Coordinates of C-alpha atoms in Angstrom, one line a residue:
M2 CA -14.1 -34.9 43.9
T3 CA -13.0 -37.4 40.3
Q4 CA -14.8 -36.5 37.0
D5 CA -15.1 -40.2 35.9
R6 CA -18.9 -40.3 35.4
Q7 CA -19.3 -40.5 31.9
E8 CA -22.2 -38.1 30.6
Q9 CA -25.1 -38.8 28.5
V10 CA -25.4 -36.6 25.4
A11 CA -29.0 -36.2 24.5
T12 CA -30.1 -33.9 21.5
S13 CA -33.7 -32.5 20.4
L14 CA -33.0 -31.1 17.0
T15 CA -32.8 -34.0 13.9
D16 CA -30.3 -33.8 11.4
A17 CA -32.8 -32.7 9.0
V18 CA -32.7 -29.2 10.9
G19 CA -28.8 -28.8 10.7
A20 CA -28.9 -29.2 6.8
E21 CA -31.9 -26.8 6.5
I22 CA -30.0 -24.5 8.1
G23 CA -27.1 -24.9 6.1
A24 CA -28.9 -24.8 2.9
F25 CA -30.3 -21.4 4.1
L26 CA -27.0 -19.9 4.8
A27 CA -25.5 -21.5 2.0
P28 CA -25.6 -18.7 -0.7
V29 CA -24.8 -16.3 2.1
D30 CA -21.7 -17.9 2.7
A31 CA -20.7 -18.3 -0.7
E32 CA -21.5 -14.6 -1.0
L33 CA -19.2 -13.9 2.4
A34 CA -16.5 -15.8 0.6
R35 CA -16.6 -13.6 -2.8
R36 CA -16.9 -9.9 -1.2
Y37 CA -14.4 -10.6 1.9
P38 CA -11.7 -13.4 0.6
G39 CA -8.8 -11.7 2.9
D40 CA -5.7 -10.2 2.0
P41 CA -4.4 -11.4 -0.9
G42 CA -0.8 -12.1 0.9
T43 CA 1.3 -10.2 -1.1
R44 CA 3.8 -7.8 -0.6
Q45 CA 2.2 -4.2 0.2
P46 CA 5.1 -1.5 -0.5
V47 CA 5.3 0.9 2.2
H48 CA 5.1 4.0 0.4
T49 CA 4.5 4.6 -3.8
V50 CA 6.4 7.3 -5.5
Y51 CA 5.2 9.8 -7.6
V52 CA 7.2 10.9 -10.8
P53 CA 6.0 13.2 -13.5
G54 CA 5.9 11.6 -16.9
D55 CA 8.1 14.3 -18.3
A56 CA 10.8 13.9 -15.6
F57 CA 10.4 10.0 -15.6
T58 CA 13.9 8.3 -17.0
A59 CA 15.8 5.1 -16.6
G60 CA 18.0 6.7 -14.3
T61 CA 15.2 7.8 -12.0
L62 CA 15.3 5.2 -9.5
R63 CA 18.8 5.0 -8.9
S64 CA 18.5 9.1 -9.0
W65 CA 16.5 8.8 -5.8
G66 CA 18.2 6.8 -4.1
D67 CA 21.2 9.0 -4.1
Q68 CA 19.6 12.0 -3.7
A69 CA 18.1 10.3 -0.4
L70 CA 21.8 9.3 0.4
A71 CA 23.4 12.7 -0.1
A72 CA 20.9 14.7 2.1
L73 CA 21.9 12.0 4.8
D74 CA 25.5 13.1 4.2
E75 CA 24.6 16.3 4.6
H76 CA 22.1 16.4 7.1
A77 CA 22.6 13.8 9.1
P78 CA 25.9 12.0 8.6
D79 CA 26.1 9.3 11.8
A80 CA 23.6 7.3 13.3
A81 CA 23.0 9.9 16.4
S82 CA 22.6 12.8 14.7
F83 CA 19.7 11.3 12.4
A84 CA 17.9 9.9 16.1
D85 CA 18.3 13.0 17.4
A86 CA 17.2 15.5 14.1
I87 CA 13.8 13.0 13.9
G88 CA 13.2 11.9 17.5
L89 CA 14.4 8.4 16.6
D90 CA 14.6 5.9 19.8
P91 CA 18.5 6.2 20.2
A92 CA 18.5 2.4 21.2
L93 CA 17.7 1.8 18.1
A94 CA 19.2 4.2 15.8
E95 CA 22.3 2.5 14.8
D96 CA 20.6 -0.4 13.5
V97 CA 17.9 1.6 11.9
Y98 CA 20.3 4.2 10.5
G99 CA 22.3 1.5 8.8
R100 CA 19.3 -0.3 7.4
V101 CA 17.9 2.8 5.9
R102 CA 21.3 3.0 4.3
S103 CA 21.4 0.0 2.9
K104 CA 17.9 0.3 2.1
L105 CA 18.8 3.3 -0.1
E106 CA 21.7 2.0 -1.7
R107 CA 19.6 -1.2 -2.5
E108 CA 16.3 -0.5 -3.6
P109 CA 15.6 2.7 -2.8
V110 CA 11.9 2.8 -3.8
E111 CA 9.3 0.2 -3.4
D112 CA 6.7 1.4 -5.6
L113 CA 6.7 4.0 -8.2
R114 CA 4.0 5.6 -10.7
V115 CA 4.6 7.6 -13.2
D116 CA 2.1 10.5 -13.4
F117 CA 0.3 11.8 -16.0
E118 CA -2.5 13.7 -14.1
D119 CA -1.4 16.9 -11.6
G120 CA 2.0 16.4 -11.4
Y121 CA 1.8 16.3 -15.6
G122 CA -0.8 18.6 -16.4
N123 CA -2.3 19.3 -19.5
R124 CA -0.3 18.9 -22.7
P125 CA -0.4 18.7 -26.4
D126 CA -1.8 15.2 -27.1
A127 CA 1.0 14.1 -29.6
E128 CA 3.7 15.3 -26.4
E129 CA 1.3 12.8 -23.8
D130 CA 1.6 10.2 -26.6
E131 CA 4.8 9.8 -26.5
T132 CA 5.5 10.5 -22.9
A133 CA 2.9 7.4 -22.5
A134 CA 4.7 5.2 -25.0
R135 CA 8.3 6.0 -23.8
A136 CA 7.1 4.9 -20.3
A137 CA 5.9 2.0 -21.5
R138 CA 9.5 1.6 -22.4
L139 CA 11.0 2.3 -19.7
I140 CA 9.6 0.4 -17.5
A141 CA 9.5 -2.9 -19.6
E142 CA 13.4 -2.2 -20.1
A143 CA 13.7 -2.1 -16.6
Y144 CA 11.6 -5.2 -15.5
R145 CA 13.7 -6.8 -18.1
D146 CA 16.9 -5.9 -17.0
G147 CA 16.5 -6.1 -12.7
T148 CA 16.3 -2.5 -12.2
A149 CA 13.1 -2.3 -11.7
A150 CA 10.8 -1.2 -8.4
P151 CA 8.8 -4.1 -7.1
C152 CA 6.0 -2.2 -7.9
M153 CA 5.5 0.1 -11.1
G154 CA 3.0 2.1 -13.5
I155 CA 1.3 4.7 -14.1
R156 CA -1.7 7.1 -12.7
M157 CA -4.0 8.4 -15.7
K158 CA -5.9 11.3 -15.8
C159 CA -9.4 11.1 -14.4
L160 CA -12.6 9.8 -16.0
E161 CA -14.2 13.2 -15.1
A162 CA -15.9 14.4 -18.9
A163 CA -13.2 17.2 -19.2
V164 CA -9.9 14.5 -19.5
R165 CA -12.0 11.3 -20.1
D166 CA -10.9 10.5 -23.5
R167 CA -7.0 12.2 -22.9
G168 CA -7.0 9.6 -19.7
I169 CA -8.4 6.5 -21.8
R170 CA -5.8 7.1 -24.5
T171 CA -2.9 7.8 -22.4
L172 CA -3.7 4.2 -20.3
D173 CA -3.9 2.1 -23.9
I174 CA -0.9 3.7 -25.1
F175 CA 1.0 2.9 -21.8
L176 CA -0.7 -1.0 -21.9
T177 CA -0.4 -1.4 -25.5
G178 CA 3.5 -0.5 -25.0
L179 CA 3.8 -3.2 -22.6
A180 CA 1.9 -5.9 -23.6
E181 CA 4.1 -5.3 -26.7
A182 CA 7.3 -5.5 -24.9
G183 CA 6.6 -8.9 -23.1
P184 CA 4.5 -10.5 -20.3
L185 CA 2.8 -8.0 -18.3
P186 CA 5.1 -7.6 -14.9
A187 CA 3.8 -9.1 -12.0
G188 CA 4.3 -5.8 -10.1
L189 CA 2.5 -3.8 -12.8
A190 CA -0.1 -1.0 -10.7
L191 CA -2.7 1.3 -12.4
T192 CA -4.2 4.6 -10.2
L193 CA -7.2 5.9 -11.2
P194 CA -7.5 9.5 -9.5
K195 CA -10.6 11.8 -8.5
V196 CA -13.3 9.0 -8.7
S197 CA -16.3 10.5 -7.3
C198 CA -19.1 7.4 -8.1
P199 CA -19.2 4.1 -8.2
E200 CA -20.0 4.4 -12.2
Q201 CA -16.3 5.5 -13.4
V202 CA -15.1 2.5 -11.7
T203 CA -17.4 0.4 -13.2
A204 CA -16.4 2.1 -16.9
L205 CA -12.2 1.5 -15.7
V206 CA -13.7 -2.1 -15.4
R207 CA -15.0 -2.1 -19.2
L208 CA -12.1 -0.9 -20.3
L209 CA -9.6 -3.3 -18.9
E210 CA -12.7 -5.9 -19.6
A211 CA -11.8 -4.5 -23.4
F212 CA -8.1 -4.3 -23.5
E213 CA -7.6 -7.9 -22.1
E214 CA -9.6 -9.4 -24.9
A215 CA -8.1 -6.9 -27.4
R216 CA -4.5 -8.4 -26.3
G217 CA -5.5 -12.4 -25.5
L218 CA -4.9 -11.6 -21.7
E219 CA -6.6 -13.8 -19.0
P220 CA -9.4 -12.0 -17.9
G221 CA -9.4 -10.1 -14.4
R222 CA -5.2 -9.6 -15.2
L223 CA -5.2 -5.9 -14.9
G224 CA -6.0 -4.0 -11.7
F225 CA -6.2 -0.7 -10.3
E226 CA -6.1 1.4 -7.5
I227 CA -8.9 4.3 -6.6
Q228 CA -7.9 7.2 -4.9
I229 CA -10.0 8.9 -2.7
E230 CA -9.9 12.5 -3.5
T231 CA -13.7 14.1 -3.1
S232 CA -16.2 13.7 -0.3
Q233 CA -18.8 12.3 -2.7
A234 CA -16.2 9.1 -2.6
V235 CA -16.4 8.9 1.0
L236 CA -20.5 10.0 1.7
G237 CA -23.0 9.6 -1.2
A238 CA -25.8 12.0 -1.9
D239 CA -28.0 9.0 -0.6
G240 CA -25.7 9.0 2.8
T241 CA -24.5 5.5 1.8
A242 CA -20.3 5.1 1.8
T243 CA -19.7 5.1 -1.9
V244 CA -16.1 3.8 -1.2
A245 CA -18.3 0.7 -0.2
R246 CA -19.5 0.3 -3.6
M247 CA -16.6 1.3 -5.4
I248 CA -15.2 -1.3 -4.2
R249 CA -18.0 -3.7 -5.3
A250 CA -18.1 -2.0 -8.4
A251 CA -14.5 -3.3 -9.4
A252 CA -15.5 -6.6 -9.4
G253 CA -12.2 -7.8 -7.8
R254 CA -10.2 -5.5 -10.0
A255 CA -9.2 -3.1 -7.1
T256 CA -6.0 -3.6 -5.5
G257 CA -5.8 -0.3 -3.3
L258 CA -7.8 3.1 -2.3
H259 CA -5.1 5.6 -1.9
Y260 CA -6.3 8.7 0.3
G261 CA -5.4 12.4 -1.6
T262 CA -4.2 14.6 1.0
F263 CA -5.0 17.8 -0.8
D264 CA -7.7 17.1 -3.2
Y265 CA -10.0 16.1 0.1
S266 CA -8.9 18.8 2.3
A267 CA -9.5 21.3 -0.5
C268 CA -13.0 19.7 -1.2
L269 CA -13.8 19.9 2.3
G270 CA -12.7 23.7 2.7
V271 CA -10.1 22.9 4.5
S272 CA -7.7 26.1 4.1
A273 CA -4.3 25.4 2.6
A274 CA -2.1 25.9 5.9
H275 CA -4.0 23.1 7.6
Q276 CA -4.1 20.3 4.8
A277 CA -2.2 17.4 6.4
S278 CA -2.6 13.9 6.7
D279 CA -3.5 14.2 10.4
H280 CA -6.5 16.3 10.0
P281 CA -9.9 15.6 11.5
A282 CA -11.0 15.6 7.9
A283 CA -8.4 12.9 6.5
D284 CA -9.0 10.8 9.6
H285 CA -12.6 10.6 9.2
A286 CA -11.8 9.7 5.6
K287 CA -9.9 7.0 6.0
A288 CA -11.8 5.6 8.8
V289 CA -14.4 5.1 6.4
M290 CA -11.8 4.0 3.9
Q291 CA -10.8 1.6 6.3
V292 CA -14.0 -0.1 7.4
A293 CA -15.1 -0.4 3.9
A294 CA -12.2 -2.5 2.7
A295 CA -11.4 -4.3 6.0
G296 CA -11.6 -7.9 4.6
T297 CA -12.1 -7.7 0.9
G298 CA -8.2 -8.1 -0.2
V299 CA -8.4 -4.2 -1.1
R300 CA -5.2 -2.4 0.6
L301 CA -5.2 1.2 2.4
S302 CA -2.8 3.6 1.7
D303 CA -2.4 7.1 3.1
G304 CA -1.6 10.3 1.6
S305 CA 1.7 12.4 1.5
T306 CA 2.9 15.0 3.2
N307 CA 3.7 18.5 1.0
V308 CA 6.5 20.0 3.4
L309 CA 9.7 19.0 1.4
P310 CA 13.3 18.2 3.1
A311 CA 14.8 20.8 1.3
G312 CA 17.4 24.0 2.3
P313 CA 19.5 24.8 5.3
T314 CA 20.1 21.8 8.1
A315 CA 17.6 23.3 10.3
Q316 CA 15.1 23.5 7.9
V317 CA 15.5 20.0 6.4
H318 CA 15.6 18.2 10.3
A319 CA 12.2 20.1 10.5
A320 CA 10.5 18.6 7.4
W321 CA 12.4 15.1 8.5
R322 CA 10.6 15.5 11.7
L323 CA 7.1 16.1 10.0
H324 CA 7.1 13.3 7.6
H325 CA 8.7 10.7 10.4
R326 CA 5.7 11.7 12.9
L327 CA 3.0 11.2 10.1
T328 CA 4.4 7.9 8.9
R329 CA 4.8 6.9 12.5
R330 CA 1.0 7.8 13.2
A331 CA 0.0 6.3 9.9
L332 CA 1.6 3.2 10.5
A333 CA -0.4 2.7 14.3
R334 CA -3.5 3.2 12.1
A335 CA -3.2 0.6 10.0
Y336 CA -1.9 2.4 7.1
Y337 CA 1.1 0.7 5.9
Q338 CA 1.7 2.5 2.8
G339 CA 1.9 5.9 1.7
W340 CA 2.6 8.7 -1.0
D341 CA 6.5 10.3 -1.0
M342 CA 7.0 13.8 -2.8
H343 CA 10.7 14.0 -2.6
P344 CA 13.7 12.0 -2.8
G345 CA 14.8 13.8 0.8
H346 CA 11.6 11.6 2.5
L347 CA 13.1 8.3 1.9
P348 CA 15.2 8.6 5.0
T349 CA 12.2 9.1 7.3
R350 CA 9.6 7.0 5.7
Y351 CA 11.8 4.1 6.0
A352 CA 13.5 5.1 9.5
A353 CA 9.5 5.5 10.7
V354 CA 8.7 1.7 8.9
F355 CA 11.9 0.4 10.3
A356 CA 11.4 1.3 13.7
F357 CA 8.0 0.6 13.8
Y358 CA 8.9 -3.2 13.0
R359 CA 12.1 -3.6 15.1
E360 CA 10.3 -2.1 18.3
G361 CA 9.2 -5.1 20.3
F362 CA 9.9 -7.5 17.7
E363 CA 11.2 -9.8 20.2
Q364 CA 8.6 -9.5 22.4
D365 CA 5.6 -10.2 19.2
A366 CA 7.8 -12.9 18.1
A367 CA 8.2 -14.6 21.9
R368 CA 3.9 -14.0 21.6
L369 CA 3.3 -15.5 18.6
A370 CA 5.9 -18.7 19.7
R371 CA 3.6 -19.2 22.8
Y372 CA 0.7 -19.3 21.0
V373 CA 1.8 -22.0 18.7
A374 CA 3.1 -24.0 21.7
R375 CA -0.3 -23.3 23.2
T376 CA 1.9 -22.1 26.4
A377 CA 0.6 -19.6 28.7
G378 CA 2.3 -15.8 28.9
D379 CA 0.6 -12.7 30.1
V380 CA -1.5 -12.2 27.3
M381 CA -4.2 -14.7 26.1
D382 CA -4.0 -14.8 22.4
E383 CA -6.7 -15.7 19.7
P384 CA -6.7 -16.8 16.8
A385 CA -7.0 -13.3 15.5
T386 CA -3.8 -12.0 17.2
A387 CA -1.9 -14.8 16.0
K388 CA -2.9 -13.8 12.5
A389 CA -2.0 -10.1 13.3
L390 CA 1.2 -10.7 14.8
A391 CA 2.2 -13.5 11.7
G392 CA 1.0 -10.3 9.3
H393 CA 3.2 -7.8 11.3
L394 CA 6.6 -10.1 11.3
L395 CA 6.0 -10.5 7.2
R396 CA 5.4 -7.0 6.5
G397 CA 8.5 -6.3 8.7
L398 CA 10.7 -9.1 6.5
D399 CA 9.3 -7.9 3.2
C400 CA 10.9 -4.2 3.5
G401 CA 13.8 -5.1 5.2
A402 CA 13.2 -4.0 8.8
L403 CA 13.8 -7.7 10.0
D404 CA 16.0 -10.4 8.6
L405 CA 14.8 -13.8 8.4
A406 CA 17.3 -15.5 10.7
E407 CA 16.4 -13.1 13.7
V408 CA 12.4 -14.3 13.1
A409 CA 13.2 -17.7 12.8
R410 CA 14.9 -17.7 15.9
A411 CA 12.4 -15.5 18.4
S412 CA 9.5 -17.4 16.6
G413 CA 10.5 -20.9 15.9
L414 CA 8.6 -20.5 12.2
T415 CA 9.9 -20.5 9.1
R416 CA 8.9 -17.9 6.5
A417 CA 6.1 -20.4 5.1
G418 CA 5.0 -21.3 8.5
L419 CA 4.4 -17.3 8.9
E420 CA 2.5 -17.0 5.8
G421 CA -0.1 -19.9 6.9
F422 CA -0.5 -18.2 10.0
A423 CA -1.0 -14.5 8.5
S424 CA -3.0 -15.7 5.0
P425 CA -3.4 -19.1 3.1
R426 CA -3.5 -16.9 -0.1
R427 CA -0.1 -15.3 0.6
G428 CA 2.9 -16.5 -1.8
G429 CA 2.5 -14.0 -4.9
P430 CA 4.9 -12.9 -7.2
V431 CA 5.7 -9.8 -5.4
A432 CA 5.6 -11.2 -2.3
S433 CA 8.2 -13.5 -2.6
A434 CA 10.0 -11.3 -4.4
R435 CA 12.8 -10.6 -1.4

């Protein structure tokens, strides 16, 4: 039976009805676009390294890389021993091990935060003043001479009453030092810890507005990360998700939500032996964070493990296996960033990340190519899946797990083509750092 009959198309509604519906929903459209702009498209670091303010020097980044390489030399001098130690797929061992060593030599740290909170503690005011000024000078010099990590900044003290004035002063000294050294670096990152209520977020917004006005900066230039370390940050007394209200209170300045493994666990009464990023309490908090942040452009970071890869080889291998497992677990749950507390964590951070992006890379790239060509395959994909596939490949490119030539060969797309599928907002200064 042929379908050559031309159908008669009829409607019952006038154009005025559609116009009325459009006018009714226009404010909602605008509000949704404002609240949920999507991923910013810039490169997200795979981890954040925290270094106490008094321990931070011009050689910190290189020192972390050298210590990580020395740990490999001592405890896993070849691909096979490293794969056996952490449970890495032997088929990926040579490639991943080589990439890990190259990464540690070239770019050992992707994101560094000079810590003025728990890692630094309470010091005499004159000492913290000087440390904050030195951190600004060293970070400005690192960006100027090309030795900086893609992202660098500070974690200030929180805005609770006991340390509020000290936190504000440290932030002011640090930002003033950076501003006087030249234009603020594109990778500048600020972290506000122990946030319990939206009003504390609003307070930091006002501080940053005042600083921008005082220094003649573009309004909105300064953003910040919110650390989720208290139960009140996840669920408020009124039963609402406080973290969602915090994102709104940030007025577009929030760049990330960072989970604080140990403070949050302790807040809930979890015993020290069971405080870990895979505890059910941690999973609940991060699930709430994930839903609250979805579509807002605010990114997630998992917490850390406090089991350090130090001591004899058997002990180092045990710590590596734990860190590798937790990192892989987080990646599978779409927490693409985490904290690292020790140089010995870097080999397993990068091994887990590189293997995650290399496993199935060919299949993912081919799947995206089929979607682009509209050809049949064993999976029927939708635009949202194509977006996820392109974003996955871009994350792999950004961290060094994948090479542009192999991605282009397998997917048929240039980086610009991938960015077009992943997000129209991609291509900021950090995203183009490679």
